[in-house]
CSV table of C-alpha atoms in Angstrom, one decimal:
chain,number,residue,atom,x,y,z
A,1,UNK,CA,0.0,0.0,0.0
A,2,UNK,CA,2.6,2.5,1.1
A,3,UNK,CA,5.6,1.3,-0.7
A,4,UNK,CA,8.0,4.0,0.4
A,5,UNK,CA,8.4,6.9,2.8
A,6,UNK,CA,7.2,9.4,0.2
A,7,UNK,CA,3.8,7.7,-0.3
A,8,UNK,CA,3.5,7.2,3.5
A,9,UNK,CA,4.2,10.9,4.1
A,10,UNK,CA,1.6,11.9,1.5
A,11,UNK,CA,-1.0,9.7,3.2
A,12,UNK,CA,-0.1,11.0,6.6
A,13,UNK,CA,-0.4,14.6,5.4
A,14,UNK,CA,-3.9,13.7,4.2
A,15,UNK,CA,-4.7,12.4,7.7
A,16,UNK,CA,-5.0,8.8,6.6
A,17,UNK,CA,-5.7,6.7,9.7
A,18,UNK,CA,-4.4,3.6,8.0
A,19,UNK,CA,-1.1,5.3,7.2
A,20,UNK,CA,-0.7,6.4,10.8
A,21,UNK,CA,-1.4,2.9,12.1
A,22,UNK,CA,1.3,1.6,9.8
A,23,UNK,CA,3.7,4.3,11.0
A,24,UNK,CA,3.1,3.3,14.6
A,25,UNK,CA,3.7,-0.4,13.9
A,26,UNK,CA,6.9,0.4,11.9
A,27,UNK,CA,8.5,3.0,14.1
A,28,UNK,CA,7.5,2.0,17.7
A,29,UNK,CA,10.9,0.3,18.3
A,30,UNK,CA,12.8,3.3,16.9
A,31,UNK,CA,10.9,5.8,19.0
A,32,UNK,CA,11.1,3.7,22.1
A,33,UNK,CA,14.9,3.5,21.6
A,34,UNK,CA,15.3,7.2,21.4
A,35,UNK,CA,13.2,7.8,24.5
A,36,UNK,CA,15.2,5.2,26.4
A,37,UNK,CA,18.5,6.7,25.4
A,38,UNK,CA,17.4,10.1,26.7
A,39,UNK,CA,15.5,9.0,29.8
A,40,UNK,CA,17.2,5.7,30.7
A,41,UNK,CA,14.1,4.1,32.2
A,42,UNK,CA,11.9,1.5,30.5
A,43,UNK,CA,8.7,2.7,32.1
A,44,UNK,CA,9.4,6.4,31.3
A,45,UNK,CA,10.5,5.5,27.8
A,46,UNK,CA,7.3,3.6,27.2
A,47,UNK,CA,5.2,6.6,28.4
A,48,UNK,CA,7.2,9.0,26.3
A,49,UNK,CA,6.9,6.8,23.2
A,50,UNK,CA,3.1,6.7,23.6
A,51,UNK,CA,3.0,10.4,24.1
A,52,UNK,CA,5.2,10.9,21.1
A,53,UNK,CA,2.7,9.1,18.9
A,54,UNK,CA,-0.2,11.0,20.4
A,55,UNK,CA,1.5,14.3,19.8
A,56,UNK,CA,2.4,13.2,16.2
A,57,UNK,CA,-1.2,12.2,15.6
A,58,UNK,CA,-2.5,15.6,16.8
A,59,UNK,CA,0.2,17.4,14.8
A,60,UNK,CA,-0.5,15.6,11.6
A,61,UNK,CA,-1.9,18.9,10.2
A,62,UNK,CA,1.6,20.4,10.6
A,63,UNK,CA,3.4,17.5,8.8
A,64,UNK,CA,4.3,18.8,5.4
A,65,UNK,CA,5.9,15.7,3.9
A,66,UNK,CA,9.5,14.8,4.2
A,67,UNK,CA,10.9,11.9,6.3
A,68,UNK,CA,8.3,10.7,8.7
A,69,UNK,CA,10.9,8.9,10.7
A,70,UNK,CA,12.9,12.0,11.3
A,71,UNK,CA,9.8,13.9,12.1
A,72,UNK,CA,8.9,11.3,14.8
A,73,UNK,CA,12.5,11.4,16.1
A,74,UNK,CA,12.3,15.1,16.7
A,75,UNK,CA,9.0,14.8,18.6
A,76,UNK,CA,10.4,11.9,20.6
A,77,UNK,CA,13.5,13.8,21.6
A,78,UNK,CA,11.6,16.9,22.6
A,79,UNK,CA,9.1,14.9,24.6
A,80,UNK,CA,11.8,12.9,26.3
A,81,UNK,CA,13.9,16.0,27.2
A,82,UNK,CA,10.7,17.6,28.5
A,83,UNK,CA,10.1,14.6,30.8
A,84,UNK,CA,13.7,14.5,31.9
A,85,UNK,CA,13.4,18.2,32.9
A,86,UNK,CA,10.2,17.6,34.7
A,87,UNK,CA,11.7,15.0,37.0
A,88,UNK,CA,12.3,16.0,40.5
A,89,UNK,CA,15.8,17.3,41.2
A,90,UNK,CA,16.5,14.4,43.4
A,91,UNK,CA,15.8,12.0,40.6
A,92,UNK,CA,17.2,14.2,37.9
A,93,UNK,CA,18.7,12.1,35.2
A,94,UNK,CA,19.4,9.2,37.6
A,95,UNK,CA,18.2,5.8,36.9
A,96,UNK,CA,17.6,2.8,39.1
A,97,UNK,CA,20.7,0.9,38.5
A,98,UNK,CA,19.1,-2.4,37.8
A,99,UNK,CA,16.7,-0.8,35.3
A,100,UNK,CA,19.5,0.4,33.1
A,101,UNK,CA,21.3,-2.9,33.3
A,102,UNK,CA,18.3,-4.9,32.5
A,103,UNK,CA,17.3,-2.7,29.6
A,104,UNK,CA,20.7,-2.8,28.1
A,105,UNK,CA,21.1,-5.8,25.9
A,106,UNK,CA,24.7,-7.1,26.2
A,107,UNK,CA,26.4,-10.3,25.9
A,108,UNK,CA,27.3,-12.4,28.8
A,109,UNK,CA,29.8,-10.3,30.7
A,110,UNK,CA,30.9,-9.7,34.2
A,111,UNK,CA,28.6,-7.7,36.5
A,112,UNK,CA,31.3,-5.1,37.1
A,113,UNK,CA,31.5,-4.0,33.5
A,114,UNK,CA,27.7,-3.8,33.3
A,115,UNK,CA,27.6,-1.6,36.3
A,116,UNK,CA,30.3,0.6,34.8
A,117,UNK,CA,28.4,0.8,31.5
A,118,UNK,CA,25.3,1.8,33.4
A,119,UNK,CA,27.2,4.5,35.2
A,120,UNK,CA,28.6,5.7,32.0
A,121,UNK,CA,25.2,5.8,30.4
A,122,UNK,CA,23.9,7.9,33.3
A,123,UNK,CA,26.7,10.3,32.8
A,124,UNK,CA,26.1,10.6,29.1
A,125,UNK,CA,22.4,11.2,29.6
A,126,UNK,CA,23.0,13.9,32.1
A,127,UNK,CA,25.6,15.9,30.2
A,128,UNK,CA,23.6,15.8,27.0
A,129,UNK,CA,20.5,16.9,28.9
A,130,UNK,CA,22.4,19.8,30.3
A,131,UNK,CA,23.5,21.1,26.9
A,132,UNK,CA,21.7,24.3,25.8
A,133,UNK,CA,19.6,24.5,22.7
A,134,UNK,CA,20.1,24.1,19.8
A,135,UNK,CA,23.2,22.0,20.5
A,136,UNK,CA,21.2,19.5,22.6
A,137,UNK,CA,18.7,18.9,19.8
A,138,UNK,CA,21.3,18.5,17.2
A,139,UNK,CA,23.5,16.1,19.3
A,140,UNK,CA,20.4,14.1,20.3
A,141,UNK,CA,19.1,13.8,16.7
A,142,UNK,CA,22.6,12.8,15.5
A,143,UNK,CA,23.6,10.3,18.1
A,144,UNK,CA,20.4,9.2,19.9
A,145,UNK,CA,18.2,9.1,16.8
A,146,UNK,CA,20.9,8.1,14.3
A,147,UNK,CA,19.9,10.7,11.8
A,148,UNK,CA,22.2,12.0,9.1
A,149,UNK,CA,23.2,15.6,9.1
A,150,UNK,CA,21.3,16.1,5.9
A,151,UNK,CA,18.2,14.7,7.5
A,152,UNK,CA,18.7,17.0,10.5
A,153,UNK,CA,19.1,20.0,8.2
A,154,UNK,CA,15.9,19.2,6.3
A,155,UNK,CA,14.0,18.5,9.5
A,156,UNK,CA,15.0,21.6,11.3
A,157,UNK,CA,15.0,23.9,8.3
A,158,UNK,CA,18.6,25.0,8.9
A,159,UNK,CA,21.4,25.1,6.4
A,160,UNK,CA,23.7,22.1,6.4
A,161,UNK,CA,26.7,24.2,7.4
A,162,UNK,CA,24.7,25.6,10.4
A,163,UNK,CA,23.9,22.1,11.5
A,164,UNK,CA,27.5,21.0,11.3
A,165,UNK,CA,28.7,24.0,13.2
A,166,UNK,CA,26.1,23.4,15.9
A,167,UNK,CA,27.1,19.8,16.2
A,168,UNK,CA,30.7,20.7,16.5
A,169,UNK,CA,30.0,23.3,19.2
A,170,UNK,CA,27.7,20.9,21.0
A,171,UNK,CA,30.4,18.2,21.1
A,172,UNK,CA,32.9,20.7,22.3
A,173,UNK,CA,30.7,21.8,25.1
A,174,UNK,CA,30.0,18.1,25.9
A,175,UNK,CA,33.8,17.5,26.1
A,176,UNK,CA,34.2,20.4,28.4
A,177,UNK,CA,31.4,19.2,30.7
A,178,UNK,CA,33.0,15.7,30.7
A,179,UNK,CA,36.3,17.2,31.7
A,180,UNK,CA,34.7,19.0,34.7
A,181,UNK,CA,33.0,15.8,35.8
A,182,UNK,CA,34.8,14.1,38.7
A,183,UNK,CA,36.2,10.8,37.6
B,1,UNK,CA,21.2,5.3,7.8
B,2,UNK,CA,24.7,6.5,8.0
B,3,UNK,CA,27.1,5.7,10.8
B,4,UNK,CA,27.0,8.1,13.8
B,5,UNK,CA,30.7,8.9,13.4
B,6,UNK,CA,30.5,10.0,9.8
B,7,UNK,CA,29.6,13.4,8.4
B,8,UNK,CA,29.9,16.5,10.5
B,9,UNK,CA,32.1,14.8,13.1
B,10,UNK,CA,35.2,15.4,11.1
B,11,UNK,CA,35.5,18.8,12.6
B,12,UNK,CA,35.1,17.3,16.1
B,13,UNK,CA,37.9,14.7,15.6
B,14,UNK,CA,40.7,17.3,15.6
B,15,UNK,CA,43.1,16.8,18.4
B,16,UNK,CA,42.5,18.9,21.4
B,17,UNK,CA,45.1,21.2,22.9
B,18,UNK,CA,44.5,20.1,26.4
B,19,UNK,CA,42.2,17.8,28.4
B,20,UNK,CA,40.1,15.2,26.6
B,21,UNK,CA,40.6,14.7,22.9
B,22,UNK,CA,38.0,16.3,20.7
B,23,UNK,CA,36.7,12.9,19.6
B,24,UNK,CA,36.3,11.7,23.2
B,25,UNK,CA,32.8,13.0,23.4
B,26,UNK,CA,31.6,11.5,20.1
B,27,UNK,CA,33.3,8.2,21.1
B,28,UNK,CA,31.5,8.2,24.4
B,29,UNK,CA,28.2,8.9,22.7
B,30,UNK,CA,28.8,6.1,20.1
B,31,UNK,CA,29.7,3.7,22.8
B,32,UNK,CA,26.6,4.5,24.7
B,33,UNK,CA,24.2,4.2,21.8
B,34,UNK,CA,25.7,1.0,20.5
B,35,UNK,CA,25.4,-0.5,24.0
B,36,UNK,CA,21.8,0.5,24.4
B,37,UNK,CA,20.1,-1.8,22.0
B,38,UNK,CA,16.8,-2.0,23.9
B,39,UNK,CA,13.6,-3.5,22.6
B,40,UNK,CA,10.2,-2.1,23.5
B,41,UNK,CA,7.9,-4.0,25.8
B,42,UNK,CA,5.7,-6.5,23.9
B,43,UNK,CA,2.4,-5.0,22.8
B,44,UNK,CA,3.5,-1.4,22.9
B,45,UNK,CA,2.5,-0.7,19.3
B,46,UNK,CA,-0.9,-2.2,19.8
B,47,UNK,CA,-1.4,-0.1,22.9
B,48,UNK,CA,-0.4,3.0,21.1
B,49,UNK,CA,-2.8,2.3,18.2
B,50,UNK,CA,-5.6,1.6,20.6
B,51,UNK,CA,-4.9,4.9,22.4
B,52,UNK,CA,-4.8,6.8,19.2
B,53,UNK,CA,-8.0,5.3,17.9
B,54,UNK,CA,-9.9,6.2,21.1
B,55,UNK,CA,-8.3,9.6,21.4
B,56,UNK,CA,-10.5,12.7,20.9
B,57,UNK,CA,-10.1,14.6,17.7
B,58,UNK,CA,-6.9,16.7,17.6
B,59,UNK,CA,-8.7,20.0,18.1
B,60,UNK,CA,-11.1,18.7,20.7
B,61,UNK,CA,-11.9,21.4,23.3
B,62,UNK,CA,-11.3,18.9,26.1
B,63,UNK,CA,-7.6,19.2,25.5
B,64,UNK,CA,-7.8,22.9,26.1
B,65,UNK,CA,-10.0,22.5,29.2
B,66,UNK,CA,-7.7,20.0,30.7
B,67,UNK,CA,-4.8,22.3,30.2
B,68,UNK,CA,-6.7,25.1,31.8
B,69,UNK,CA,-7.7,22.9,34.7
B,70,UNK,CA,-4.0,22.1,35.2
B,71,UNK,CA,-3.2,25.8,35.1
B,72,UNK,CA,-0.9,25.1,32.2
B,73,UNK,CA,-1.0,28.4,30.4
B,74,UNK,CA,1.5,27.4,27.8
B,75,UNK,CA,-0.3,24.2,27.0
B,76,UNK,CA,-3.6,26.0,26.7
B,77,UNK,CA,-2.1,28.4,24.3
B,78,UNK,CA,-0.7,25.6,22.3
B,79,UNK,CA,-4.1,23.9,22.2
B,80,UNK,CA,-5.6,27.1,21.0
B,81,UNK,CA,-2.9,27.4,18.3
B,82,UNK,CA,-3.7,23.8,17.2
B,83,UNK,CA,-7.4,24.7,17.0
B,84,UNK,CA,-6.7,27.9,15.0
B,85,UNK,CA,-4.5,25.9,12.6
B,86,UNK,CA,-7.2,23.2,12.3
B,87,UNK,CA,-9.7,25.8,11.2
B,88,UNK,CA,-7.5,27.0,8.4
B,89,UNK,CA,-6.5,23.5,7.4
B,90,UNK,CA,-8.8,22.5,4.5
B,91,UNK,CA,-7.7,18.9,4.8
B,92,UNK,CA,-9.1,18.6,8.3
B,93,UNK,CA,-12.5,16.9,8.7
B,94,UNK,CA,-15.5,19.1,8.9
B,95,UNK,CA,-16.3,18.1,12.5
B,96,UNK,CA,-12.8,18.8,13.6
B,97,UNK,CA,-12.9,22.2,12.0
B,98,UNK,CA,-16.3,23.0,13.6
B,99,UNK,CA,-15.0,22.0,17.0
B,100,UNK,CA,-12.0,24.2,16.6
B,101,UNK,CA,-14.0,27.1,15.4
B,102,UNK,CA,-16.4,26.7,18.4
B,103,UNK,CA,-13.4,26.6,20.8
B,104,UNK,CA,-11.8,29.7,19.4
B,105,UNK,CA,-15.1,31.6,19.4
B,106,UNK,CA,-15.8,30.7,23.0
B,107,UNK,CA,-12.4,31.6,24.1
B,108,UNK,CA,-12.6,34.9,22.3
B,109,UNK,CA,-16.0,35.7,23.7
B,110,UNK,CA,-14.9,34.8,27.2
B,111,UNK,CA,-11.8,36.9,26.9
B,112,UNK,CA,-13.8,39.8,25.7
B,113,UNK,CA,-16.4,39.4,28.4
B,114,UNK,CA,-13.7,39.3,31.1
B,115,UNK,CA,-12.2,42.4,29.6
B,116,UNK,CA,-15.4,44.3,29.5
B,117,UNK,CA,-16.3,43.3,33.1
B,118,UNK,CA,-12.9,44.3,34.2
B,119,UNK,CA,-13.2,47.7,32.6
B,120,UNK,CA,-16.7,48.2,34.1
B,121,UNK,CA,-15.5,47.3,37.5
B,122,UNK,CA,-12.2,49.0,37.6
B,123,UNK,CA,-13.1,52.1,35.5
B,124,UNK,CA,-15.1,53.9,38.2
B,125,UNK,CA,-12.5,53.0,40.8
B,126,UNK,CA,-9.8,54.6,38.7
B,127,UNK,CA,-12.1,57.6,38.1
B,128,UNK,CA,-12.6,58.0,41.8
B,129,UNK,CA,-8.9,57.8,42.4
B,130,UNK,CA,-8.3,60.4,39.8
B,131,UNK,CA,-10.8,62.8,41.6
B,132,UNK,CA,-9.8,62.9,45.3
B,133,UNK,CA,-11.9,66.0,46.1
B,134,UNK,CA,-15.1,64.2,45.0
B,135,UNK,CA,-14.2,61.2,47.1
B,136,UNK,CA,-13.6,63.4,50.2
B,137,UNK,CA,-16.9,65.2,49.7
B,138,UNK,CA,-18.6,61.8,49.5
B,139,UNK,CA,-16.9,60.8,52.7
B,140,UNK,CA,-18.2,63.9,54.4
B,141,UNK,CA,-21.7,63.4,53.1
B,142,UNK,CA,-21.9,60.0,54.6
B,143,UNK,CA,-20.5,61.2,57.9
B,144,UNK,CA,-22.3,61.3,61.3
B,145,UNK,CA,-25.6,63.1,61.5
B,146,UNK,CA,-26.2,63.0,57.8
B,147,UNK,CA,-28.9,61.0,56.1
B,148,UNK,CA,-28.3,59.8,52.6
B,149,UNK,CA,-30.1,61.9,50.1
B,150,UNK,CA,-30.3,61.5,46.4
B,151,UNK,CA,-28.9,64.9,45.7
B,152,UNK,CA,-27.0,64.9,42.5
B,153,UNK,CA,-23.5,66.0,42.4
B,154,UNK,CA,-23.2,69.5,41.2
B,155,UNK,CA,-21.9,70.0,37.8
B,156,UNK,CA,-18.4,71.6,37.5
B,157,UNK,CA,-19.9,74.1,35.1
B,158,UNK,CA,-22.6,75.3,37.5
B,159,UNK,CA,-22.3,78.9,38.7
B,160,UNK,CA,-20.2,79.2,41.8
B,161,UNK,CA,-21.7,82.4,43.1
B,162,UNK,CA,-23.8,80.9,45.8
B,163,UNK,CA,-20.9,79.4,47.7
B,164,UNK,CA,-17.9,81.0,49.3
B,165,UNK,CA,-14.5,79.9,48.2
B,166,UNK,CA,-12.9,77.4,50.4
B,167,UNK,CA,-9.2,77.0,50.4
B,168,UNK,CA,-7.4,73.7,49.9
B,169,UNK,CA,-6.5,72.7,53.5
B,170,UNK,CA,-10.0,73.5,54.7
B,171,UNK,CA,-11.6,70.9,52.4
B,172,UNK,CA,-12.0,68.2,55.0
B,173,UNK,CA,-13.5,70.6,57.6
B,174,UNK,CA,-15.8,72.0,55.0
B,175,UNK,CA,-17.1,68.7,54.2
B,176,UNK,CA,-17.5,68.0,57.9
B,177,UNK,CA,-19.4,71.2,58.2
B,178,UNK,CA,-21.6,70.3,55.3
B,179,UNK,CA,-22.5,67.0,57.0
B,180,UNK,CA,-22.4,67.8,60.7
B,181,UNK,CA,-23.6,71.4,61.1
B,182,UNK,CA,-27.1,72.5,61.7
B,183,UNK,CA,-27.4,73.6,58.0
B,184,UNK,CA,-28.7,70.4,56.3
B,185,UNK,CA,-30.2,71.9,53.2
B,186,UNK,CA,-29.2,70.0,50.2
B,187,UNK,CA,-28.5,73.2,48.4
B,188,UNK,CA,-25.9,74.1,50.9
B,189,UNK,CA,-24.1,70.8,50.6
B,190,UNK,CA,-24.1,71.1,46.9
B,191,UNK,CA,-22.7,74.6,47.1
B,192,UNK,CA,-19.9,73.4,49.4
B,193,UNK,CA,-19.1,70.6,47.1
B,194,UNK,CA,-19.0,72.9,44.2
B,195,UNK,CA,-16.7,75.2,46.1
B,196,UNK,CA,-14.4,72.2,46.8
B,197,UNK,CA,-14.2,71.4,43.1
B,198,UNK,CA,-13.5,75.0,42.3
B,199,UNK,CA,-10.7,75.0,44.8
B,200,UNK,CA,-9.3,72.0,43.1
B,201,UNK,CA,-9.3,73.7,39.9
B,202,UNK,CA,-7.4,76.8,41.0
B,203,UNK,CA,-5.5,75.9,44.2
B,204,UNK,CA,-2.8,78.6,43.7
B,205,UNK,CA,-5.3,81.4,43.6
B,206,UNK,CA,-7.5,80.1,46.4
B,207,UNK,CA,-4.5,79.4,48.6
B,208,UNK,CA,-4.2,83.2,48.9
B,209,UNK,CA,-7.8,83.7,49.6
B,210,UNK,CA,-8.6,84.2,53.3
B,211,UNK,CA,-10.6,81.5,54.8
B,212,UNK,CA,-14.2,82.6,54.9
B,213,UNK,CA,-16.3,82.4,57.9
B,214,UNK,CA,-18.4,79.2,58.0
B,215,UNK,CA,-22.0,79.5,57.2
B,216,UNK,CA,-23.2,78.3,60.6
B,217,UNK,CA,-20.8,80.7,62.4
B,218,UNK,CA,-22.0,83.5,60.2
B,219,UNK,CA,-25.6,82.8,61.1
B,220,UNK,CA,-24.7,82.6,64.8
B,221,UNK,CA,-23.0,86.0,64.6
B,222,UNK,CA,-25.9,87.5,62.9
B,223,UNK,CA,-28.3,86.1,65.4
B,224,UNK,CA,-26.1,87.4,68.2
B,225,UNK,CA,-26.2,90.8,66.7
B,226,UNK,CA,-30.0,90.6,66.3
B,227,UNK,CA,-30.4,89.0,69.7
B,228,UNK,CA,-32.0,85.8,68.4
B,229,UNK,CA,-30.6,82.4,67.4
B,230,UNK,CA,-31.7,80.0,64.9
B,231,UNK,CA,-31.6,76.6,66.5
B,232,UNK,CA,-33.5,73.5,65.9
B,233,UNK,CA,-37.2,74.2,66.8
B,234,UNK,CA,-37.5,70.6,67.9
B,235,UNK,CA,-35.4,71.3,70.9
B,236,UNK,CA,-37.2,74.5,71.8
B,237,UNK,CA,-34.4,76.8,71.0
B,238,UNK,CA,-35.9,78.6,68.1
B,239,UNK,CA,-36.1,82.4,68.6
B,240,UNK,CA,-35.3,82.2,72.3
B,241,UNK,CA,-34.7,85.7,73.5
B,242,UNK,CA,-31.0,86.4,74.3
B,243,UNK,CA,-29.2,89.5,75.5
B,244,UNK,CA,-26.3,91.1,73.8
B,245,UNK,CA,-23.8,88.6,75.4
B,246,UNK,CA,-25.6,85.7,73.9
B,247,UNK,CA,-26.9,84.5,77.2
B,248,UNK,CA,-30.6,83.8,77.7
B,249,UNK,CA,-32.5,86.8,79.1
B,250,UNK,CA,-34.0,86.1,82.5
B,251,UNK,CA,-37.7,85.8,82.5
B,252,UNK,CA,-39.5,88.7,84.1
B,253,UNK,CA,-40.5,88.1,87.6
B,254,UNK,CA,-44.1,88.0,88.5
B,255,UNK,CA,-45.2,90.5,91.0
């Protein structure tokens, strides 16, 4: 029925319910992964993924074609960062340790490396969430959503050079923040 | 999908002068994302589809009301924006557009009604604050010994010949006199009020004007001169004979 992204995008722009159902079935894993990478909690990621699709459904009128996956990724990143910000300060960007370990699919390894990986993940989530806009959005879309720079440029409506510069500066700020972190 | 390390990361891979290498941050991010290959809980897609199917239409007023109930101003504004956009979107279903139109109209009318009510309520207060002399005169009118009368306020354009000029500092006392003296004629009160307003208009001129004798005192003096006093007849004081000192004359003794 919808053989490619273009036809799916056209159907979505026409508020086709069948097209939206297909989009949900196709992109749920992708959206959930983005939410989990930003929030670090399975439960919160599930809620954020549901809310992402709800927001997308309501904002179908604003979808003007393009890559529906990138469009969803942006909504998911925004919603996840909003939820991360809304957390209480005590729980800010911290995850129950076992939640992160269970959700991370790894090969059979020693528990110490899993704990270290979970700790590292928590650090990454926190420093990315502390980045100012627009660096945070570009970094999240690039690394957490696996979008290409051209996709980000098309999605955000910025020139490709601007997106590159923002990514560079965002990574530079990230590096500085990591340097300031106590090891 | 391209690899996360390709593309714009070339700039970031330059060696740093100090501290961490420039590619340390991208490397950390890549390590994190490659290690977080999570799968969604089973049935999540079906739950989302179910939720979307049963969700109200995108421009449903319930969204706006729920945002208002949560005192989420930004969210309410966003819902209103959605509704406005839905009205203009020709691709939207007719029902959705009608709902959006109704919501925008109700919000507009409510905002207008609140604005008009606020103007009606606050306007006279501001007017009163801007006219302190009138307010003080009102205070004096409702003072002790005065009954409320529907006497209209004198127009500022009315002739001021019937009232003596009252200087600025004597305004409060004048109003007291208007309310508490034996002269309770509405015409007198109006004339005092008018004099107060006149004094507000030209305070510099009237500040030099000598304070006139109050009306009651004037009448008392006149009665002293004539040997009579004009008191309240209800208390038996009307036209009581007095001598030149103002004391009551002794009644003639019977022989």
